[in-house]
Short mmCIF file of C-alpha atoms and ligand atoms in Angstrom, two decimals:
data_model
loop_
_atom_site.label_atom_id
_atom_site.label_comp_id
_atom_site.label_asym_id
_atom_site.label_seq_id
_atom_site.Cartn_x
_atom_site.Cartn_y
_atom_site.Cartn_z
CA MET A 271 388.43 312.69 60.19
CA SER A 272 387.39 309.05 61.07
CA LEU A 273 384.16 307.95 59.45
CA LEU A 274 383.19 307.09 63.10
CA THR A 275 384.16 310.33 64.64
CA GLN A 276 382.21 311.34 61.45
CA LEU A 277 379.13 308.75 62.17
CA VAL A 278 378.81 309.94 65.73
CA ASP A 279 378.94 313.73 64.43
CA GLU A 280 376.51 313.62 61.87
CA LEU A 281 374.13 311.91 64.18
CA ASN A 282 374.86 315.10 66.64
CA ALA A 283 374.71 317.22 64.34
CA GLY A 284 370.95 315.27 62.85
CA SER A 285 372.01 315.44 59.36
CA LEU A 286 371.73 311.62 59.97
CA ARG A 287 368.96 310.35 62.54
CA ILE A 288 367.80 306.87 63.68
CA VAL A 289 364.18 305.61 63.49
CA ASP A 290 363.15 303.23 65.45
CA LEU A 291 361.20 300.60 63.38
CA THR A 292 360.18 298.83 66.42
CA GLN A 293 356.50 298.28 68.43
CA PRO A 294 355.99 298.88 71.84
CA LEU A 295 356.61 295.18 74.10
CA GLY A 296 353.46 294.02 76.15
CA PRO A 297 350.67 292.65 77.37
CA ASP A 298 349.39 294.64 74.70
CA THR A 299 350.64 293.79 71.81
CA PRO A 300 349.04 290.85 69.03
CA VAL A 301 350.18 287.36 68.86
CA ILE A 302 350.59 285.60 65.80
CA GLY A 303 347.44 282.78 65.97
CA LEU A 304 347.70 278.94 64.10
CA PRO A 305 345.18 276.62 63.55
CA PRO A 306 343.85 274.81 66.79
CA MET A 307 346.18 271.44 66.38
CA PHE A 308 349.12 273.44 66.57
CA GLY A 309 350.90 274.80 69.35
CA GLN A 310 350.11 278.36 70.15
CA SER A 311 352.49 281.31 71.33
CA PRO A 312 351.10 283.29 74.48
CA GLY A 313 350.77 287.33 74.77
CA VAL A 314 352.76 288.99 76.96
CA THR A 315 352.87 288.85 80.49
CA MET A 316 354.70 290.95 83.03
CA GLU A 317 354.74 289.84 86.81
CA VAL A 318 356.38 292.53 89.30
CA ILE A 319 359.04 291.25 91.20
CA SER A 320 359.33 293.64 93.49
CA HIS A 321 358.07 297.81 92.93
CA PHE A 322 359.62 300.09 95.34
CA ASP A 323 358.06 297.57 98.08
CA ASP A 324 358.76 294.82 100.72
CA LYS A 325 360.05 292.40 98.24
CA GLY A 326 362.97 295.33 96.95
CA PRO A 327 362.28 298.32 99.14
CA GLY A 328 364.92 300.67 96.17
CA TRP A 329 364.28 298.70 92.68
CA TYR A 330 361.58 298.00 90.52
CA TRP A 331 361.52 294.88 88.51
CA ASN A 332 359.79 292.29 86.10
CA VAL A 333 359.35 288.53 84.81
CA LEU A 334 358.49 288.52 81.22
CA HIS A 335 357.26 285.41 79.81
CA LEU A 336 356.42 285.65 75.95
CA GLY A 337 356.87 283.29 72.97
CA GLU A 338 360.35 284.39 70.82
CA HIS A 339 358.18 285.25 68.13
CA THR A 340 356.38 288.10 69.61
CA GLY A 341 356.01 291.92 68.53
CA THR A 342 359.00 293.31 66.32
CA HIS A 343 361.01 290.22 66.44
CA PHE A 344 363.87 288.49 64.63
CA ASP A 345 363.37 285.09 62.32
CA ALA A 346 366.11 282.70 62.55
CA PRO A 347 366.83 279.86 60.40
CA VAL A 348 366.42 276.93 62.88
CA HIS A 349 362.75 278.55 63.27
CA TRP A 350 361.96 276.53 60.19
CA ILE A 351 361.88 272.76 59.16
CA SER A 352 364.23 273.65 56.35
CA GLY A 353 366.67 275.77 57.90
CA LYS A 354 367.43 273.26 60.85
CA ASP A 355 370.25 271.80 59.57
CA LEU A 356 372.60 275.01 58.79
CA PRO A 357 375.42 275.90 60.64
CA ASN A 358 375.14 279.23 63.17
CA ASN A 359 371.33 279.16 62.30
CA SER A 360 370.20 280.13 65.18
CA CYS A 361 370.22 283.40 67.30
CA ASP A 362 373.10 282.86 69.69
CA THR A 363 375.32 281.25 66.37
CA ILE A 364 374.58 283.92 63.61
CA PRO A 365 377.89 285.86 63.30
CA VAL A 366 377.14 289.23 64.09
CA GLN A 367 378.19 290.98 61.60
CA ARG A 368 375.00 289.77 59.72
CA PHE A 369 372.95 291.81 62.27
CA VAL A 370 373.82 295.16 60.44
CA GLY A 371 373.24 295.58 56.49
CA PRO A 372 371.80 298.15 54.50
CA ALA A 373 367.95 298.56 53.48
CA CYS A 374 366.25 298.41 49.97
CA VAL A 375 362.26 299.32 51.10
CA ILE A 376 359.85 298.44 48.68
CA ASP A 377 356.79 300.14 49.12
CA VAL A 378 353.51 298.88 48.00
CA SER A 379 351.28 300.75 50.24
CA ALA A 380 348.72 302.00 47.29
CA GLU A 381 348.52 298.23 46.75
CA VAL A 382 347.82 296.99 49.58
CA ALA A 383 344.83 299.33 49.98
CA LYS A 384 343.30 297.81 47.86
CA ASN A 385 343.92 294.42 48.09
CA GLU A 386 345.10 292.82 51.49
CA ASP A 387 346.31 289.85 49.97
CA PHE A 388 348.65 291.28 48.18
CA LEU A 389 351.83 289.17 47.15
CA LEU A 390 355.14 290.44 45.85
CA MET A 391 356.01 289.37 42.98
CA PRO A 392 359.43 289.23 41.03
CA ALA A 393 357.82 291.84 38.68
CA HIS A 394 357.86 294.04 41.34
CA VAL A 395 361.16 293.35 42.40
CA GLU A 396 362.99 294.14 39.22
CA ALA A 397 360.30 297.25 38.74
CA TRP A 398 361.67 298.29 42.37
CA GLU A 399 365.53 297.46 40.79
CA LYS A 400 365.13 299.85 37.49
CA LYS A 401 364.69 302.88 40.03
CA HIS A 402 367.25 302.20 42.35
CA GLY A 403 369.25 299.89 41.13
CA ARG A 404 370.44 295.57 42.13
CA ILE A 405 369.89 295.13 45.40
CA PRO A 406 372.82 294.02 47.16
CA LYS A 407 374.28 291.05 48.67
CA ASN A 408 373.39 290.81 51.92
CA SER A 409 371.04 294.19 52.53
CA TRP A 410 367.85 293.74 54.14
CA VAL A 411 364.00 293.87 51.49
CA LEU A 412 361.81 295.55 53.46
CA LEU A 413 358.37 295.46 52.66
CA ARG A 414 356.81 298.58 53.06
CA THR A 415 352.45 297.83 53.73
CA ASP A 416 351.73 300.65 56.22
CA TRP A 417 350.60 298.00 57.78
CA SER A 418 351.79 299.13 60.96
CA ARG A 419 348.95 301.64 61.26
CA ARG A 420 346.76 298.91 61.85
CA THR A 421 347.29 300.00 65.46
CA ASP A 422 343.56 297.88 66.50
CA PRO A 423 345.06 294.40 67.21
CA LYS A 424 342.05 292.80 65.17
CA SER A 425 341.79 295.06 62.63
CA PHE A 426 346.00 293.73 62.62
CA LEU A 427 345.61 290.09 62.76
CA ASN A 428 342.33 290.85 60.06
CA VAL A 429 341.09 286.87 61.06
CA GLY A 430 338.28 286.00 58.54
CA ALA A 431 335.96 283.38 59.11
CA ASP A 432 338.77 281.40 56.19
CA GLY A 433 341.98 282.83 58.65
CA PRO A 434 343.77 286.12 58.46
CA HIS A 435 344.67 288.14 55.45
CA SER A 436 347.30 290.29 55.20
CA PRO A 437 349.78 291.51 52.11
CA GLY A 438 353.41 289.18 51.60
CA PHE A 439 355.86 287.42 49.39
CA HIS A 440 354.89 285.07 46.27
CA LYS A 441 357.35 281.89 46.34
CA SER A 442 359.12 282.95 43.28
CA THR A 443 359.92 286.40 44.93
CA SER A 444 360.81 284.55 48.20
CA GLU A 445 363.42 282.25 45.25
CA LEU A 446 364.65 285.57 43.91
CA LEU A 447 365.41 287.46 47.26
CA ALA A 448 367.09 284.90 48.89
CA ARG A 449 369.14 282.26 45.65
CA ASP A 450 369.69 284.86 43.47
CA ARG A 451 370.28 288.41 45.19
CA GLU A 452 371.65 286.85 48.75
CA VAL A 453 369.60 288.89 51.04
CA LEU A 454 369.86 288.87 54.61
CA GLY A 455 366.35 288.33 54.85
CA VAL A 456 363.31 289.87 54.19
CA GLY A 457 361.47 292.79 57.13
CA VAL A 458 357.22 293.62 57.08
CA GLU A 459 355.17 295.51 58.99
CA THR A 460 352.90 292.69 59.46
CA VAL A 461 352.55 290.06 62.19
CA GLY A 462 354.63 287.33 60.55
CA THR A 463 356.80 287.36 57.05
CA ASP A 464 354.21 285.53 55.25
CA ALA A 465 350.70 286.60 53.91
CA GLY A 466 347.91 285.86 56.10
CA GLN A 467 346.54 283.12 53.82
CA ALA A 468 350.10 281.37 53.31
CA GLY A 469 348.87 278.60 55.57
CA THR A 470 347.49 277.37 52.59
CA PHE A 471 350.25 277.88 49.85
CA ASP A 472 351.59 274.91 48.38
CA PRO A 473 354.84 274.90 50.83
CA PRO A 474 352.05 276.03 53.23
CA PHE A 475 354.58 279.64 54.27
CA PRO A 476 356.56 279.56 51.17
CA ASN A 477 358.53 282.83 52.52
CA HIS A 478 359.70 281.22 55.97
CA ALA A 479 359.59 278.11 54.31
CA THR A 480 362.49 279.59 51.37
CA MET A 481 363.96 282.06 53.47
CA HIS A 482 365.01 279.80 56.29
CA GLY A 483 366.32 277.43 54.13
CA ALA A 484 368.33 279.54 52.01
CA GLY A 485 369.79 281.08 55.35
CA ARG A 486 368.31 284.40 55.66
CA PHE A 487 366.53 285.65 58.26
CA GLY A 488 363.29 287.71 58.46
CA LEU A 489 361.75 290.77 60.95
CA ALA A 490 358.24 291.00 61.65
CA SER A 491 356.21 293.65 62.85
CA LEU A 492 358.28 296.87 62.01
CA LYS A 493 356.51 300.36 61.95
CA ASN A 494 357.89 303.71 60.62
CA LEU A 495 359.10 301.71 57.33
CA ASP A 496 357.73 305.12 56.12
CA GLN A 497 360.56 307.18 57.42
CA LEU A 498 363.16 305.22 55.08
CA PRO A 499 364.45 305.85 51.78
CA ALA A 500 364.30 303.37 49.28
CA THR A 501 368.02 303.13 49.30
CA GLY A 502 370.80 304.09 51.59
CA ALA A 503 369.31 303.61 55.30
CA ILE A 504 371.27 301.47 57.27
CA VAL A 505 369.48 298.80 59.78
CA ILE A 506 370.50 297.08 62.76
CA ALA A 507 369.24 294.40 64.30
CA ALA A 508 370.57 292.09 66.68
CA PRO A 509 368.15 289.54 68.20
CA LEU A 510 369.24 288.56 72.29
CA LYS A 511 371.52 285.82 72.39
CA ILE A 512 369.06 283.35 72.75
CA VAL A 513 370.54 279.57 72.68
CA ASN A 514 369.36 277.76 70.62
CA GLY A 515 367.26 280.58 69.69
CA SER A 516 364.51 280.07 66.91
CA GLY A 517 364.13 284.12 67.10
CA SER A 518 363.74 286.96 69.66
CA PRO A 519 362.07 290.03 69.88
CA VAL A 520 364.60 292.85 68.52
CA ARG A 521 364.72 296.25 69.14
CA VAL A 522 365.06 297.42 64.87
CA LEU A 523 367.20 300.52 64.05
CA ALA A 524 367.72 301.97 61.40
CA ILE A 525 370.09 305.24 60.13
CA THR A 526 369.47 307.47 57.65
CA ALA A 527 369.67 310.39 56.43
MN1 LIG B 264 358.74 284.97 63.61
#
């Protein structure tokens, strides 16, 4: 039996299953807010073109208006100034092979329950590797925080008087993953791949700066990471082929035993 036939058979039999790592995308989707001097990404709006009415008696369709970085989405290297001059750095030019890769899931949900500003340190990665083996080149590192259980947008964005509070990566961890482990990128359950307070870090938003500067990607607003094993799942995350796109809403799927 060929590998692909076996894959389909195992999916049909349920011995392999597909887990949807994607949040619903619509007007209720929470969007990141930046300090007021910066441009803002709007929320999702949908305008009906026709709905079985005079404008289209037999068909229903909408116009969608949204930022590239809305809901569960993909960050391309061209998103950041550190990655703006790299080759094949936009949604339409990234080689499609890089949209499929194995997942390494690092579970820090217990730490995040105690500390909303938790940062993943290199020591956490090394402890994970002692148990599960070295993170392979071209794999996704998915940070399981259970943050996606915050279904109320206010609690999900968690903005205080001093800005947002949510977990992320220490700069040295992003450097380890991007440069030494050569990952495809990192995926998170929060609204962006940097910690909530990362605008105050040096450099600001160090995960974006480091990952995209090294040609790596990001996945934000993931869910269902608690359904994945630490290793062994395959992630499929293909952004829309937006010409010169800096990112794209994406349906992220994982195949797992
Ligand atoms: Mn983004």
